[in-house]
C-alpha positions as a printed NumPy array, in Angstrom:
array([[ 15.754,  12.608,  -8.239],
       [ 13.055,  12.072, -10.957],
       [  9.106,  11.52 , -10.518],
       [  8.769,  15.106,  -8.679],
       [  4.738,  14.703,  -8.36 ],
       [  2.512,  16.865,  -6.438],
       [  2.09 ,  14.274,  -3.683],
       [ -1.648,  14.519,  -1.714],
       [ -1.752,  13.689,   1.828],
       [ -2.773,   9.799,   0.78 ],
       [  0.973,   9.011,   1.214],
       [  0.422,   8.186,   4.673],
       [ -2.257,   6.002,   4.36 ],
       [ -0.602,   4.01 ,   2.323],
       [  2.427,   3.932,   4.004],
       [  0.036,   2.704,   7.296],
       [ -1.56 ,   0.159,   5.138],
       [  1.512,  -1.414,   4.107],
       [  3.062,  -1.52 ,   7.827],
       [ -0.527,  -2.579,   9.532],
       [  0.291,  -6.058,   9.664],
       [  3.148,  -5.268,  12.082],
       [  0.999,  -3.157,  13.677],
       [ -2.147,  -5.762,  13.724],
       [  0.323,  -8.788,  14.822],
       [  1.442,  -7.064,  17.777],
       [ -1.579,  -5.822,  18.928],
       [ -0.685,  -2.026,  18.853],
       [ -2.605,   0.751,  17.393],
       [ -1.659,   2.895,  14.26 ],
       [ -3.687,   6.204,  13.817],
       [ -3.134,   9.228,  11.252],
       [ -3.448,  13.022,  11.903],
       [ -2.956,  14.548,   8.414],
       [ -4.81 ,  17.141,   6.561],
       [ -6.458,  15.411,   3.907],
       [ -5.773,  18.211,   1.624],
       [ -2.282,  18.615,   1.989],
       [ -0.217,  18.42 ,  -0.881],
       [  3.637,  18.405,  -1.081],
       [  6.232,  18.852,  -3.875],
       [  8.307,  15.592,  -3.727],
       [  9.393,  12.353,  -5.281],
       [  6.459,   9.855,  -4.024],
       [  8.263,   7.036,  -4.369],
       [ 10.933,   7.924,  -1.987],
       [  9.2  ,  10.034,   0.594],
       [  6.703,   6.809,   0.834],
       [  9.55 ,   4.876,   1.481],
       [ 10.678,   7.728,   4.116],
       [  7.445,   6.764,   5.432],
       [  7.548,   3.657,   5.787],
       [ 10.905,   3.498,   7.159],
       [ 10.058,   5.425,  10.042],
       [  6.566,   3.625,  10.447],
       [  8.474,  -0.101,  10.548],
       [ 10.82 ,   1.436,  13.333],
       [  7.754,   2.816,  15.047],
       [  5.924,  -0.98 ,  14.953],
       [  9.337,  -2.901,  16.126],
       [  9.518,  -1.533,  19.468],
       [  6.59 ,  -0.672,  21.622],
       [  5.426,  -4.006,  23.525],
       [  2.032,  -1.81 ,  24.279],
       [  0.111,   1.19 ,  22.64 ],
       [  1.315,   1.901,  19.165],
       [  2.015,   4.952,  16.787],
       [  0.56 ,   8.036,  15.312],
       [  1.744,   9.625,  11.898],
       [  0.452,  13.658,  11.885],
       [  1.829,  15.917,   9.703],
       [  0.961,  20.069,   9.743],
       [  1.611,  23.174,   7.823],
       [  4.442,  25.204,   9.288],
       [  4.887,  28.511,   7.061],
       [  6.723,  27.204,   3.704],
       [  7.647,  23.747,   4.998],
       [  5.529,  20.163,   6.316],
       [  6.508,  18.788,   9.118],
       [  5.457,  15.173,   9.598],
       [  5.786,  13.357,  12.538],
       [  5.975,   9.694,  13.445],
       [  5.612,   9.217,  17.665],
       [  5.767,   6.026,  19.397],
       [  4.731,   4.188,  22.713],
       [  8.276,   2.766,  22.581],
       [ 10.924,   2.897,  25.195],
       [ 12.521,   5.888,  23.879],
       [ 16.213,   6.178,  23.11 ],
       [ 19.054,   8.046,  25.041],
       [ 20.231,  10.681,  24.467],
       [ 23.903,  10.213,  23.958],
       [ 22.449,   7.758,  21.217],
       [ 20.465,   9.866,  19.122],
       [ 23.233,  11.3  ,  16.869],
       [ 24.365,   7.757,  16.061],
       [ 20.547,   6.762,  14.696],
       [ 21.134,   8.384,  11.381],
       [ 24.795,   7.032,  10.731],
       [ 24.571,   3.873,   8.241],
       [ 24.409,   0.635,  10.306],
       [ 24.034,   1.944,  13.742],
       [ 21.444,   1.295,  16.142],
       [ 20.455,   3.117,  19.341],
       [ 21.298,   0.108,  21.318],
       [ 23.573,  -2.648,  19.656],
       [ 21.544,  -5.575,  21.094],
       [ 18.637,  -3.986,  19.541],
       [ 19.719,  -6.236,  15.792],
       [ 19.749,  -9.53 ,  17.758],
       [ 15.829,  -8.606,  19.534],
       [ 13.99 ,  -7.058,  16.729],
       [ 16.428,  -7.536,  13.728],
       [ 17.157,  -4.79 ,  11.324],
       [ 20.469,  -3.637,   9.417],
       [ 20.985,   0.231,  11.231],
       [ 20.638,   1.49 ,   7.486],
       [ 16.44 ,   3.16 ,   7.228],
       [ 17.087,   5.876,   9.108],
       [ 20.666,   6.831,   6.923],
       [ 18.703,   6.49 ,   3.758],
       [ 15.552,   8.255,   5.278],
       [ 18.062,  11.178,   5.826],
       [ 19.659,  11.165,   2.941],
       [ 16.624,  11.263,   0.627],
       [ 14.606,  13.745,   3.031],
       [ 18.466,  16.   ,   2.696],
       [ 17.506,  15.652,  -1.635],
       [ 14.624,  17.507,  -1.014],
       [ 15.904,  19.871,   1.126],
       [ 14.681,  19.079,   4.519],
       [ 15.922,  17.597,   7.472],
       [ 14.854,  15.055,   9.801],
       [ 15.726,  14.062,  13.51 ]])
């Protein structure tokens, strides 16, 4: 994959900073919970853009409230978080998110737009670094 960089925890903040006009616009509230000394092995290009995908999703669907980004130390892996004041998805849907151009709910493309493919490409470059995501 190219550019493997010792990434610090800044990643998120400027993942946030790109996505807080969505946030801003809609009046919801974007907050970070990450160790400001964290650093992680990884292309920072594409886990930004991991990042960010998850973030825009995050910003699209909550009417009220907003979304937190926290990441933590577990043993020899991070696990980073993105948690929403959204309605939530079923289910029976959840396996479908990560499929390319699928969408928890299909009317979801005609309300808040989008192409089902973020969350396919999230996987597949969080899969090149050997993690998983779900």
């Amino acid at each position: 994959m190219g550019r493997d960089t010792k990434a610090p925890a800044c990643l998120h903040h400027e993942a946030a900073e790109a996505v807080s006009s969505l946030f801003q616009g809609k009046g919801l509230s974007l907050t970070t919970n990450v160790p400001e000394d964290l650093e992680v092995h990884c292309d920072r290009v594409r886990i930004r853009q991991v990042i960010l995908n998850l973030l825009r999703n995050a910003g699209r669907f909550p009417a009220e409230g907003g979304a937190e980004v926290s990441a933590q130390v577990d043993g020899a892996n991070v696990i980073v978080r993105v948690s929403d004041t959204g309605p939530g998805i079923a289910v029976d849907k959840v396996p479908r998110l990560f499929e390319p151009f699928q969408q928890g709910d299909p009317s979801i493309r005609r309300r808040h737009g989008g192409t089902g493919l973020g969350l396919a490409i999230s996987k597949r470059l969080v899969e090149l670094h050997d993690g998983r995501i779900w």
